[in-house]
Amino acid sequence: QKEVEQNSGPLSVPEGAIASLNCTYSDRVSQSFFWYRQYSGKSPELIMSIYSNGDKEDGRFTAQLNKASQYVSLLIRDSQPSDSATYLCAVEDFNKFYFGSGTKLNVKP
Amino acid sequence: DTGVSQDPRHKITKRGQNVTFRCDPISEHNRLYWYRQTLGQGPEFLTYFQNEAQLEKSRLLSDRFSAERPKGSFSTLEIQRTEQGDSAMYLCASSSALTPTLYGYTFGSGTRLTVV
């Protein structure tokens, strides 16, 4: 079983601030990484994917990948109360995704 | 609706009963996955299909669990002799075999199982 580690939180940030979410993984051969958002009682929805070292930006979201350190992060700029959710990191391994337990984010108005 | 559809949304069953869940994937997706999620945890892989072939099943999965995808379209997940520990959200997801690692999975709304 692949290990995907996330701080469970909760991470609390004020509205308009930058939220930083982190994830580490155990398998060096993993090539594809994903961030999902999950609202309470709902199913996960894909926010971003990243495959190459460095940063990938999409609107207010930036994913960062460092394969040497086996580390993936998600930055949310200008955080909004609607961003309050659990953020799941997923690592791909031979067509299956392994998920971390998620970080709960609270954005305070 | 072109998303992943799961039925039922909720199921309450007595311990020892059998239950069956259904998943209809996005029509152009040939890969279908089943995951289980308990409170405070991320989704845990159970099994996946490419077309009608079951390509992998989690070694952690009890023999009481079985899944089928007889015509490569919808899939069913059956749990026999349910136990209280089976209480969880059962998530179905689909993807294209060509692009699973490009676009990720699309999840259905899930079936929440409560065993009493």
Coordinates of N, CA and C in Angstrom, one line a residue, chain A residues 19-69:
Chain A
A19 N -3.8 30.0 1.6 CA -3.8 28.7 2.3 C -2.8 27.8 1.6
S20 N -2.0 27.1 2.5 CA -1.0 26.2 2.0 C -1.2 24.8 2.5
L21 N -1.4 23.9 1.6 CA -1.7 22.5 2.0 C -0.6 21.6 1.5
N22 N -0.2 20.7 2.3 CA 1.0 19.9 2.0 C 0.7 18.4 2.0
C23 N 1.5 17.7 1.2 CA 1.4 16.2 1.1 C 2.7 15.6 0.8
T24 N 3.0 14.5 1.4 CA 4.2 13.7 1.1 C 3.8 12.3 0.7
Y25 N 4.6 11.7 -0.1 CA 4.3 10.3 -0.5 C 5.5 9.5 -0.5
S26 N 5.3 8.2 -0.4 CA 6.4 7.2 -0.1 C 7.0 6.6 -1.4
D27 N 6.3 6.6 -2.5 CA 6.8 5.8 -3.6 C 7.5 6.7 -4.6
R28 N 8.8 6.5 -4.8 CA 9.6 7.4 -5.7 C 9.2 7.3 -7.1
V29 N 8.6 6.2 -7.5 CA 8.3 6.0 -9.0 C 7.0 6.7 -9.4
S30 N 6.2 7.2 -8.4 CA 5.0 7.9 -8.7 C 5.2 9.0 -9.7
Q31 N 4.4 9.2 -10.7 CA 4.6 10.2 -11.7 C 3.5 11.3 -11.7
S32 N 2.3 10.9 -11.3 CA 1.2 11.8 -11.4 C 0.5 12.1 -10.1
F33 N 0.1 13.3 -9.9 CA -0.3 13.7 -8.6 C -1.5 14.6 -8.8
F34 N -2.5 14.5 -7.8 CA -3.8 15.2 -8.0 C -4.2 15.8 -6.6
W35 N -4.9 16.9 -6.7 CA -5.6 17.5 -5.6 C -7.1 17.5 -5.8
Y36 N -7.8 16.9 -4.9 CA -9.3 16.9 -4.9 C -9.8 17.7 -3.7
R37 N -11.0 18.3 -3.9 CA -11.7 19.0 -2.9 C -12.9 18.2 -2.6
Q38 N -13.2 18.1 -1.3 CA -14.4 17.3 -0.8 C -15.1 18.1 0.2
Y39 N -16.4 18.5 -0.1 CA -17.2 19.2 0.8 C -17.9 18.1 1.7
S40 N -18.2 18.5 2.9 CA -18.8 17.5 3.8 C -20.0 16.8 3.2
G41 N -20.0 15.5 3.3 CA -21.1 14.7 2.8 C -21.1 14.6 1.3
K42 N -20.2 15.1 0.6 CA -20.2 15.1 -0.9 C -19.0 14.2 -1.4
S43 N -19.0 13.9 -2.7 CA -17.9 13.2 -3.2 C -16.7 14.1 -3.6
P44 N -15.5 13.5 -3.8 CA -14.4 14.4 -4.2 C -14.5 14.9 -5.6
E45 N -14.0 16.1 -5.8 CA -14.0 16.7 -7.1 C -12.6 17.2 -7.4
L46 N -12.1 16.9 -8.6 CA -10.8 17.2 -9.0 C -10.5 18.7 -9.1
I47 N -9.5 19.2 -8.5 CA -9.1 20.6 -8.6 C -7.9 20.7 -9.6
M48 N -6.9 19.9 -9.4 CA -5.7 20.1 -10.2 C -4.9 18.8 -10.3
S49 N -4.1 18.7 -11.4 CA -3.2 17.6 -11.5 C -1.8 18.2 -11.8
I50 N -0.8 17.5 -11.5 CA 0.6 17.9 -11.8 C 1.5 16.7 -12.0
Y51 N 2.4 16.8 -12.9 CA 3.2 15.7 -13.3 C 4.7 16.0 -13.3
S52 N 5.0 17.3 -13.5 CA 6.4 17.8 -13.6 C 6.8 18.6 -12.4
N53 N 8.1 18.5 -12.1 CA 8.6 19.3 -11.0 C 8.4 20.8 -11.3
G54 N 8.0 21.5 -10.2 CA 7.8 22.9 -10.4 C 6.4 23.3 -10.0
D55 N 6.0 24.4 -10.5 CA 4.7 25.0 -10.2 C 3.7 24.9 -11.4
K56 N 2.4 24.7 -11.1 CA 1.4 24.7 -12.1 C 0.3 25.6 -11.5
E57 N -0.1 26.6 -12.3 CA -1.1 27.5 -11.8 C -2.4 27.4 -12.6
D58 N -3.6 27.5 -11.8 CA -4.9 27.5 -12.5 C -5.8 28.4 -11.6
G59 N -5.9 29.6 -12.1 CA -6.8 30.5 -11.4 C -6.1 30.9 -10.0
R60 N -6.9 30.7 -9.0 CA -6.4 31.0 -7.6 C -5.6 29.8 -7.0
F61 N -5.5 28.7 -7.8 CA -4.8 27.5 -7.3 C -3.4 27.4 -7.9
T62 N -2.5 27.0 -7.1 CA -1.1 26.6 -7.6 C -0.7 25.3 -7.0
A63 N -0.4 24.4 -7.8 CA 0.2 23.1 -7.3 C 1.7 23.1 -7.5
Q64 N 2.4 22.6 -6.5 CA 3.8 22.5 -6.5 C 4.3 21.1 -6.3
L65 N 5.3 20.7 -7.1 CA 5.7 19.3 -7.0 C 7.3 19.3 -6.9
N66 N 7.8 18.5 -6.0 CA 9.2 18.3 -5.8 C 9.4 16.8 -5.7
K67 N 9.7 16.1 -6.8 CA 9.8 14.7 -6.8 C 11.0 14.2 -6.0
A68 N 12.1 15.0 -5.9 CA 13.3 14.6 -5.1 C 12.9 14.5 -3.7
S69 N 12.1 15.4 -3.2 CA 11.7 15.4 -1.8 C 10.4 14.7 -1.6

